Tab-separated table of C-alpha atoms in Angstrom:
chain	number	residue	atom	x	y	z
S	1	MET	CA	-2.105	7.083	-1.011
S	2	SER	CA	-0.162	7.599	-4.111
S	3	THR	CA	1.972	4.671	-5.156
S	4	GLY	CA	4.780	7.013	-6.182
S	5	GLU	CA	5.692	7.323	-2.512
S	6	TYR	CA	6.130	3.627	-1.947
S	7	ARG	CA	9.417	3.342	-3.859
S	8	GLY	CA	12.853	1.973	-3.256
S	9	MET	CA	12.189	-1.709	-2.588
S	10	GLY	CA	15.393	-3.572	-3.381
S	11	VAL	CA	15.690	-6.935	-5.061
S	12	ARG	CA	17.024	-9.709	-2.865
S	13	LYS	CA	19.784	-11.668	-4.535
S	14	LYS	CA	20.976	-15.027	-3.315
S	15	SER	CA	24.701	-15.114	-2.944
S	16	ALA	CA	26.834	-18.217	-3.402
S	17	ARG	CA	28.851	-17.267	-0.310
S	18	ASN	CA	27.226	-17.601	3.090
S	19	PRO	CA	27.318	-14.231	4.894
S	20	PRO	CA	28.430	-14.062	8.551
S	21	VAL	CA	25.753	-14.911	11.108
S	22	LEU	CA	23.724	-11.902	12.320
S	23	SER	CA	25.270	-9.679	9.653
S	24	HIS	CA	23.139	-7.364	7.551
S	25	GLU	CA	23.173	-9.696	4.542
S	26	PHE	CA	22.362	-12.682	6.739
S	27	MET	CA	19.352	-10.896	8.235
S	28	VAL	CA	18.079	-9.842	4.823
S	29	GLN	CA	18.425	-13.275	3.217
S	30	ASN	CA	16.989	-15.265	6.139
S	31	HIS	CA	14.528	-12.861	7.769
S	32	ALA	CA	11.493	-14.872	6.641
S	33	ASP	CA	12.851	-18.057	8.235
S	34	MET	CA	13.680	-16.289	11.486
S	35	VAL	CA	10.262	-14.646	11.663
S	36	SER	CA	8.638	-18.019	10.970
S	37	CYS	CA	10.494	-19.530	13.913
S	38	LEU	CA	9.328	-16.672	16.119
S	39	GLY	CA	5.740	-17.194	15.022
S	40	MET	CA	5.976	-20.931	15.690
S	41	PHE	CA	7.159	-20.094	19.197
S	42	PHE	CA	3.769	-18.504	19.941
S	43	VAL	CA	1.873	-21.354	18.262
S	44	MET	CA	3.740	-24.016	20.217
S	45	GLY	CA	2.822	-22.187	23.396
S	46	LEU	CA	-0.692	-23.604	22.950
S	47	LEU	CA	0.679	-27.109	23.618
S	48	PHE	CA	1.438	-26.411	27.262
S	49	GLU	CA	-1.072	-25.399	29.887
S	50	SER	CA	1.310	-22.962	31.570
S	51	THR	CA	1.878	-20.942	28.380
S	52	ALA	CA	-1.430	-21.461	26.559
S	53	GLU	CA	-3.091	-18.476	28.181
S	54	MET	CA	-0.276	-16.184	27.094
S	55	SER	CA	-0.233	-17.570	23.535
S	56	ILE	CA	-3.972	-17.093	23.136
S	57	VAL	CA	-3.496	-13.359	23.702
S	58	PHE	CA	-1.277	-13.212	20.594
S	59	LEU	CA	-3.228	-15.596	18.359
S	60	THR	CA	-6.901	-14.752	18.963
S	61	LEU	CA	-8.978	-11.597	19.330
S	62	GLN	CA	-9.317	-10.241	22.830
S	63	HIS	CA	-11.782	-8.034	24.763
S	64	GLY	CA	-14.880	-9.998	23.744
S	65	VAL	CA	-18.190	-9.625	25.576
S	66	VAL	CA	-21.206	-11.894	25.248
S	67	VAL	CA	-24.269	-9.703	24.655
S	68	PRO	CA	-27.561	-11.403	25.702
S	69	ALA	CA	-30.324	-12.005	23.196
S	70	GLU	CA	-32.624	-9.494	24.909
S	71	GLU	CA	-30.376	-6.614	23.842
S	72	LEU	CA	-29.791	-7.670	20.236
S	73	PRO	CA	-32.436	-8.385	17.574
S	74	SER	CA	-30.263	-11.090	16.014
S	75	GLY	CA	-29.898	-13.037	19.274
S	76	SER	CA	-27.040	-13.616	21.672
S	77	ARG	CA	-23.591	-13.170	20.186
S	78	THR	CA	-20.059	-12.150	21.123
S	79	LEU	CA	-19.064	-8.575	20.320
S	80	TYR	CA	-15.681	-6.963	20.770
S	81	HIS	CA	-14.216	-3.660	21.859
S	82	TYR	CA	-10.600	-2.537	21.760
S	83	GLY	CA	-8.013	-2.700	24.527
S	84	VAL	CA	-4.329	-3.005	25.364
S	85	LYS	CA	-4.197	-6.713	24.506
S	86	ASP	CA	-4.862	-5.835	20.866
S	87	LEU	CA	-1.223	-4.767	20.602
S	88	ALA	CA	-0.125	-8.379	21.130
S	89	THR	CA	-2.516	-9.613	18.444
S	90	VAL	CA	-1.294	-6.954	16.007
S	91	PHE	CA	2.307	-8.021	16.691
S	92	PHE	CA	1.634	-11.679	15.878
S	93	TYR	CA	-0.211	-10.923	12.640
S	94	MET	CA	2.559	-8.500	11.721
S	95	LEU	CA	4.857	-11.551	11.729
S	96	VAL	CA	2.369	-13.334	9.449
S	97	ALA	CA	2.432	-10.338	7.086
S	98	ILE	CA	6.250	-10.430	6.922
S	99	ILE	CA	6.205	-14.135	6.026
S	100	THR	CA	3.516	-13.594	3.396
S	101	HIS	CA	5.452	-10.654	1.939
S	102	ALA	CA	8.599	-12.767	1.581
S	103	SER	CA	6.687	-15.657	0.008
S	104	ILE	CA	5.076	-13.442	-2.643
S	105	GLN	CA	8.433	-11.825	-3.348
S	106	GLU	CA	10.349	-15.092	-3.772
S	107	TYR	CA	7.833	-17.306	-5.548
S	108	ILE	CA	6.056	-14.763	-7.761
S	109	LEU	CA	7.721	-11.384	-8.179
S	110	ASP	CA	11.356	-12.524	-8.388
S	111	LYS	CA	10.475	-15.097	-11.062
S	112	LEU	CA	8.423	-12.536	-12.963
S	113	SER	CA	11.319	-10.050	-12.883
S	114	LYS	CA	13.719	-12.619	-14.311
S	115	ARG	CA	11.270	-13.523	-17.041
S	116	LEU	CA	10.716	-9.904	-18.088
S	117	GLN	CA	14.440	-9.055	-17.764
S	118	LEU	CA	13.772	-5.641	-16.261
S	119	THR	CA	16.297	-3.107	-15.135
S	120	LYS	CA	16.931	-2.686	-11.417
S	121	GLY	CA	14.794	0.451	-11.231
S	122	LYS	CA	11.849	-1.241	-12.905
S	123	GLN	CA	12.301	-4.299	-10.696
S	124	ASN	CA	11.869	-2.111	-7.616
S	125	LYS	CA	8.675	-0.616	-9.035
S	126	LEU	CA	7.408	-4.050	-10.035
S	127	ASN	CA	7.955	-5.361	-6.496
S	128	GLU	CA	6.091	-2.401	-5.037
S	129	ALA	CA	3.173	-2.650	-7.439
S	130	GLY	CA	2.911	-6.424	-7.073
S	131	GLN	CA	2.937	-6.466	-3.271
S	132	LEU	CA	0.385	-3.683	-2.942
S	133	SER	CA	-1.864	-5.122	-5.653
S	134	VAL	CA	-2.181	-8.424	-3.803
S	135	PHE	CA	-2.924	-6.606	-0.553
S	136	TYR	CA	-5.513	-4.311	-2.145
S	137	ILE	CA	-7.312	-7.211	-3.858
S	138	VAL	CA	-7.523	-9.296	-0.678
S	139	SER	CA	-8.597	-6.293	1.418
S	140	GLY	CA	-11.207	-5.256	-1.152
S	141	ILE	CA	-12.832	-8.690	-1.367
S	142	TRP	CA	-12.735	-9.086	2.412
S	143	GLY	CA	-14.148	-5.612	3.052
S	144	MET	CA	-16.979	-6.046	0.542
S	145	SER	CA	-17.979	-9.317	2.190
S	146	ILE	CA	-18.075	-7.623	5.615
S	147	LEU	CA	-20.257	-4.761	4.394
S	148	ALA	CA	-22.591	-7.222	2.687
S	149	SER	CA	-22.859	-9.505	5.725
S	150	GLU	CA	-23.653	-6.562	8.006
S	151	ASN	CA	-26.334	-5.247	5.592
S	152	CYS	CA	-24.579	-1.953	4.906
S	153	PHE	CA	-25.616	-2.016	1.244
S	154	SER	CA	-29.297	-2.558	2.002
S	155	ASP	CA	-29.281	-0.106	4.939
S	156	PRO	CA	-26.745	2.715	4.315
S	157	THR	CA	-27.769	4.424	7.593
S	158	LEU	CA	-25.528	1.910	9.366
S	159	LEU	CA	-22.589	3.958	8.118
S	160	TRP	CA	-23.386	6.794	10.520
S	161	LYS	CA	-25.237	4.942	13.271
S	162	ALA	CA	-23.184	4.104	16.345
S	163	PRO	CA	-22.633	0.342	16.769
S	164	PRO	CA	-24.567	-1.349	19.595
S	165	HIS	CA	-22.844	-0.907	22.950
S	166	ASN	CA	-19.926	0.712	21.093
S	167	MET	CA	-18.657	-2.717	20.029
S	168	MET	CA	-17.863	-4.501	16.782
S	169	THR	CA	-18.332	-7.944	15.311
S	170	PHE	CA	-15.573	-10.555	15.103
S	171	GLN	CA	-14.960	-10.107	11.384
S	172	MET	CA	-14.924	-6.306	11.662
S	173	LYS	CA	-12.353	-6.325	14.448
S	174	PHE	CA	-10.244	-8.958	12.716
S	175	PHE	CA	-10.234	-6.832	9.564
S	176	TYR	CA	-8.915	-3.785	11.424
S	177	ILE	CA	-6.346	-5.861	13.323
S	178	SER	CA	-5.095	-7.278	10.020
S	179	GLN	CA	-4.912	-3.818	8.439
S	180	LEU	CA	-2.900	-2.433	11.345
S	181	ALA	CA	-0.628	-5.482	11.272
S	182	TYR	CA	0.048	-5.120	7.547
S	183	TRP	CA	1.035	-1.485	7.718
S	184	CYS	CA	3.123	-2.091	10.862
S	185	HIS	CA	5.037	-4.808	9.015
S	186	SER	CA	6.101	-2.169	6.481
S	187	PHE	CA	8.486	-0.636	9.049
S	188	PRO	CA	10.825	-3.669	9.320
S	189	GLU	CA	10.459	-4.199	5.578
S	190	LEU	CA	12.304	-0.917	5.067
S	191	TYR	CA	15.350	-2.696	6.524
S	192	PHE	CA	14.793	-6.101	4.957
S	193	GLN	CA	14.260	-4.675	1.449
S	194	LYS	CA	17.283	-2.333	1.625
S	195	VAL	CA	15.356	0.846	0.994
S	196	ARG	CA	17.548	3.771	0.028
S	197	LYS	CA	18.044	6.431	2.683
S	198	GLN	CA	16.619	9.190	0.505
S	199	ASP	CA	13.392	7.173	0.085
S	200	ILE	CA	12.845	6.432	3.786
S	201	PRO	CA	11.128	9.757	4.750
S	202	GLY	CA	8.512	9.329	2.021
S	203	GLN	CA	7.985	5.710	3.044
S	204	LEU	CA	7.460	6.678	6.688
S	205	ILE	CA	4.892	9.322	5.763
S	206	PHE	CA	3.062	6.884	3.494
S	207	ILE	CA	2.908	4.168	6.163
S	208	GLY	CA	2.176	6.577	9.013
S	209	LEU	CA	-0.827	8.136	7.266
S	210	HIS	CA	-2.403	4.720	6.778
S	211	LEU	CA	-1.833	3.744	10.407
S	212	PHE	CA	-3.163	7.076	11.657
S	213	HIS	CA	-6.453	6.916	9.765
S	214	ILE	CA	-7.066	3.191	10.221
S	215	GLY	CA	-6.283	3.472	13.926
S	216	GLY	CA	-8.499	6.543	14.258
S	217	ALA	CA	-11.495	4.787	12.718
S	218	TYR	CA	-10.839	1.778	14.950
S	219	LEU	CA	-10.561	3.730	18.196
S	220	LEU	CA	-13.526	6.048	17.503
S	221	TYR	CA	-15.800	3.137	16.465
S	222	LEU	CA	-16.241	4.611	12.992
S	223	ASN	CA	-15.917	1.060	11.736
S	224	HIS	CA	-18.286	1.040	8.770
S	225	LEU	CA	-17.236	4.496	7.593
S	226	GLY	CA	-13.549	3.637	7.838
S	227	LEU	CA	-14.104	0.390	5.957
S	228	LEU	CA	-16.002	2.113	3.147
S	229	LEU	CA	-13.360	4.818	2.775
S	230	LEU	CA	-10.617	2.189	2.743
S	231	LEU	CA	-12.384	0.331	-0.066
S	232	LEU	CA	-12.631	3.532	-2.109
S	233	HIS	CA	-8.989	4.327	-1.487
S	234	TYR	CA	-7.755	0.800	-2.215
S	235	SER	CA	-9.774	0.553	-5.443
S	236	VAL	CA	-8.126	3.684	-6.844
S	237	GLU	CA	-4.662	2.568	-5.740
S	238	LEU	CA	-5.245	-0.920	-7.158
S	239	LEU	CA	-5.983	0.545	-10.582
S	240	SER	CA	-2.747	2.512	-10.433
S	241	ASN	CA	-0.679	-0.552	-9.533
S	242	LEU	CA	-2.335	-2.710	-12.182
S	243	CYS	CA	-1.516	-0.069	-14.802
S	244	SER	CA	2.102	-0.192	-13.650
S	245	LEU	CA	2.185	-3.985	-13.896
S	246	PHE	CA	0.770	-3.929	-17.430
S	247	TYR	CA	3.270	-1.250	-18.400
S	248	PHE	CA	6.198	-3.353	-17.145
S	249	GLY	CA	4.949	-6.277	-19.204
S	250	ASP	CA	4.495	-4.221	-22.388
S	251	GLU	CA	5.324	-0.539	-22.757
S	252	ARG	CA	2.530	-0.171	-25.310
S	253	TYR	CA	0.166	0.093	-22.321
S	254	GLN	CA	1.751	3.421	-21.368
S	255	LYS	CA	-1.154	5.286	-22.992
S	256	GLY	CA	-3.519	3.696	-20.479
S	257	LEU	CA	-1.695	5.500	-17.675
S	258	SER	CA	-3.079	8.803	-18.990
S	259	LEU	CA	-6.523	7.809	-17.669
S	260	TRP	CA	-5.139	7.338	-14.171
S	261	PRO	CA	-5.284	11.042	-13.099
S	262	LEU	CA	-9.000	11.222	-14.008
S	263	VAL	CA	-9.808	8.121	-11.951
S	264	PHE	CA	-7.609	9.404	-9.150
S	265	ILE	CA	-9.351	12.777	-8.910
S	266	SER	CA	-12.785	11.134	-9.091
S	267	GLY	CA	-11.856	8.782	-6.264
S	268	ARG	CA	-10.635	11.639	-4.080
S	269	LEU	CA	-13.851	13.614	-4.646
S	270	VAL	CA	-16.057	10.630	-3.780
S	271	THR	CA	-14.002	9.992	-0.653
S	272	LEU	CA	-14.395	13.594	0.508
S	273	ILE	CA	-18.146	13.618	-0.128
S	274	VAL	CA	-18.750	10.320	1.671
S	275	SER	CA	-16.590	11.260	4.651
S	276	VAL	CA	-18.178	14.694	5.131
S	277	ILE	CA	-21.763	13.446	4.829
S	278	THR	CA	-21.275	10.300	6.878
S	279	VAL	CA	-19.275	11.894	9.687
S	280	GLY	CA	-21.761	14.770	9.927
S	281	LEU	CA	-24.781	12.467	10.152
S	282	HIS	CA	-23.028	10.087	12.541
S	283	LEU	CA	-22.045	12.826	14.958
S	284	ALA	CA	-25.345	14.645	14.654
S	285	GLY	CA	-27.336	11.535	15.519
S	286	SER	CA	-25.829	11.030	18.950
S	287	GLN	CA	-27.396	12.582	22.002
S	288	ASN	CA	-24.975	12.156	24.909
S	289	PRO	CA	-21.455	13.098	23.865
S	290	ASN	CA	-18.814	11.326	25.932
S	291	ILE	CA	-15.454	10.442	24.439
S	292	LEU	CA	-14.686	7.987	27.249
S	293	THR	CA	-17.654	5.808	26.260
S	294	GLY	CA	-16.925	6.007	22.535
S	295	ASN	CA	-19.444	8.747	21.754
S	296	VAL	CA	-17.507	11.337	19.759
S	297	ASN	CA	-20.294	13.841	19.097
S	298	VAL	CA	-18.196	16.817	20.187
S	299	LEU	CA	-16.906	19.761	18.187
S	300	ALA	CA	-13.274	18.760	18.646
S	301	ALA	CA	-13.969	15.303	17.207
S	302	LYS	CA	-15.824	16.772	14.229
S	303	ILE	CA	-12.950	19.103	13.420
S	304	ALA	CA	-10.339	16.369	13.923
S	305	VAL	CA	-12.061	13.753	11.761
S	306	LEU	CA	-13.012	16.067	8.907
S	307	SER	CA	-9.688	17.928	8.849
S	308	SER	CA	-7.833	14.624	8.882
S	309	SER	CA	-9.860	13.325	5.948
S	310	CYS	CA	-9.324	16.519	3.968
S	311	SER	CA	-5.620	16.759	4.773
S	312	ILE	CA	-4.838	13.279	3.532
S	313	GLN	CA	-6.671	13.926	0.274
S	314	VAL	CA	-4.615	17.084	-0.228
S	315	TYR	CA	-1.399	15.211	0.523
S	316	ILE	CA	-2.219	12.404	-1.897
S	317	THR	CA	-3.148	14.884	-4.639
S	318	TRP	CA	0.095	16.786	-4.077
S	319	THR	CA	2.050	13.534	-4.282
S	320	LEU	CA	0.434	12.650	-7.606
S	321	THR	CA	1.235	16.099	-8.952
S	322	THR	CA	4.915	15.907	-7.984
S	323	VAL	CA	5.316	12.378	-9.356
S	324	SER	CA	3.676	13.345	-12.656
S	325	LEU	CA	5.927	16.390	-12.906
S	326	GLN	CA	9.022	14.263	-12.302
S	327	ARG	CA	7.989	11.813	-14.998
S	328	TRP	CA	7.384	14.672	-17.431
S	329	LEU	CA	10.844	16.123	-16.720
S	330	GLU	CA	12.436	12.698	-17.174
S	331	ASP	CA	10.719	12.268	-20.541
S	332	MET	CA	11.914	15.695	-21.630
S	333	SER	CA	15.487	14.859	-20.627
S	334	LEU	CA	15.333	11.575	-22.537
S	335	HIS	CA	14.069	13.225	-25.709
S	336	ALA	CA	16.662	16.024	-25.639
S	337	PRO	CA	19.727	13.831	-26.481
S	338	GLY	CA	17.730	12.214	-29.278
S	339	ARG	CA	17.272	15.546	-30.990
S	340	LYS	CA	20.998	16.199	-30.800
S	341	ARG	CA	21.815	12.837	-32.324
S	342	ARG	CA	19.368	13.427	-35.158
S	343	SER	CA	20.927	16.808	-35.887
S	344	ARG	CA	24.391	15.217	-36.117
S	345	SER	CA	23.204	12.556	-38.543
S	346	ARG	CA	21.324	14.971	-40.762
S	347	LYS	CA	24.047	14.728	-43.414
S	348	CYS	CA	23.111	11.098	-43.991
S	349	THR	CA	19.360	11.534	-44.002
S	350	GLU	CA	16.772	12.990	-46.288
S	351	ASN	CA	13.539	14.296	-44.762
S	352	GLY	CA	14.269	12.436	-41.522
S	353	VAL	CA	14.775	9.050	-43.301
S	354	GLU	CA	18.146	7.452	-43.687
S	355	ASN	CA	19.218	7.153	-47.323
S	356	PRO	CA	21.741	4.313	-47.743
S	357	ASN	CA	22.245	5.105	-51.449
S	358	ARG	CA	23.382	8.613	-50.794
S	359	ILE	CA	27.090	9.189	-51.509
S	360	ASP	CA	28.623	12.224	-49.929
S	361	SER	CA	31.111	14.049	-52.075
S	362	PRO	CA	34.703	13.684	-50.921
S	363	PRO	CA	36.348	16.720	-49.393
S	364	LYS	CA	37.929	19.033	-51.861
S	365	LYS	CA	41.664	18.937	-52.063
S	366	LYS	CA	43.528	22.142	-51.831
S	367	GLU	CA	45.117	23.036	-55.121
S	368	LYS	CA	48.850	23.440	-55.018
S	369	VAL	CA	50.032	26.837	-56.065
S	370	PRO	CA	53.068	26.508	-58.348
């Protein structure tokens, strides 16, 4: 996704006056503390036998099945599939994401904004770039470790082979649960961060596209393909956000942003190629199509997956084009007043350089006619 769509994050300011309880300002200033208390409620449920079973549904992964050693070359292990109880797990880790978001904002980004003395508009962009950069870095390192541990680099055919028994490993499921939880936490953050009303539609589209594609890969057991495409997407977006962070620190890095469109287009092309090849081989390698059992080798699934992958690439490219056009128009509008000011001061300049020694002749006095 293009980072130009994830705008409008406000800067939380601590007021000397205590706002009324349950008011908008009270919720914004203390939402991290309230969410922490809610999360501790589920954790404390483990202390009592009557509530431990319910708390475990929120805190740990559900729908695990022990597969015997006879059916797996690596021996007996617990694999997971998806189910309704995953919604509870996503909700709990959404609370964790809200707390983490507030901690990064208060202890890192707010202090950095004060140090750089940025304007309010640049502070909003800094908050956006900083939050997403941390998320992309953590997701990238985590995703690379999963692909390496499951031998996807040494055996690329695993990208299009169906997982055994249509299940996934613990770390793969936990990765997808965490991804869904992070993007779900972005909905309440629209309220907590005081996003402007005109920015909300773009935010909803940006968040919804991530949830749609991550959830689709999770439900269709396209786990390795979805993870690889996410890594490609996050790497391109991370470069964009890092360029923004360097630019906020020193505007001399603005020239580096000119390389961003080339990297962006290259990333979109690689994503399209990988998705088309991998989805085609994955669906072509299955023999008994049955959506109910997780086998999606049907024409409708092929069209849905490939059209979805292509549509999001088109949307992201269109977003980049509109954002670049807006920046170009803003630069043109900023340079226009400068030309007018230079034209007014032309009397005091020579060849575009101010001449302090130049003395303008006084205005001629009208001669009195006797």
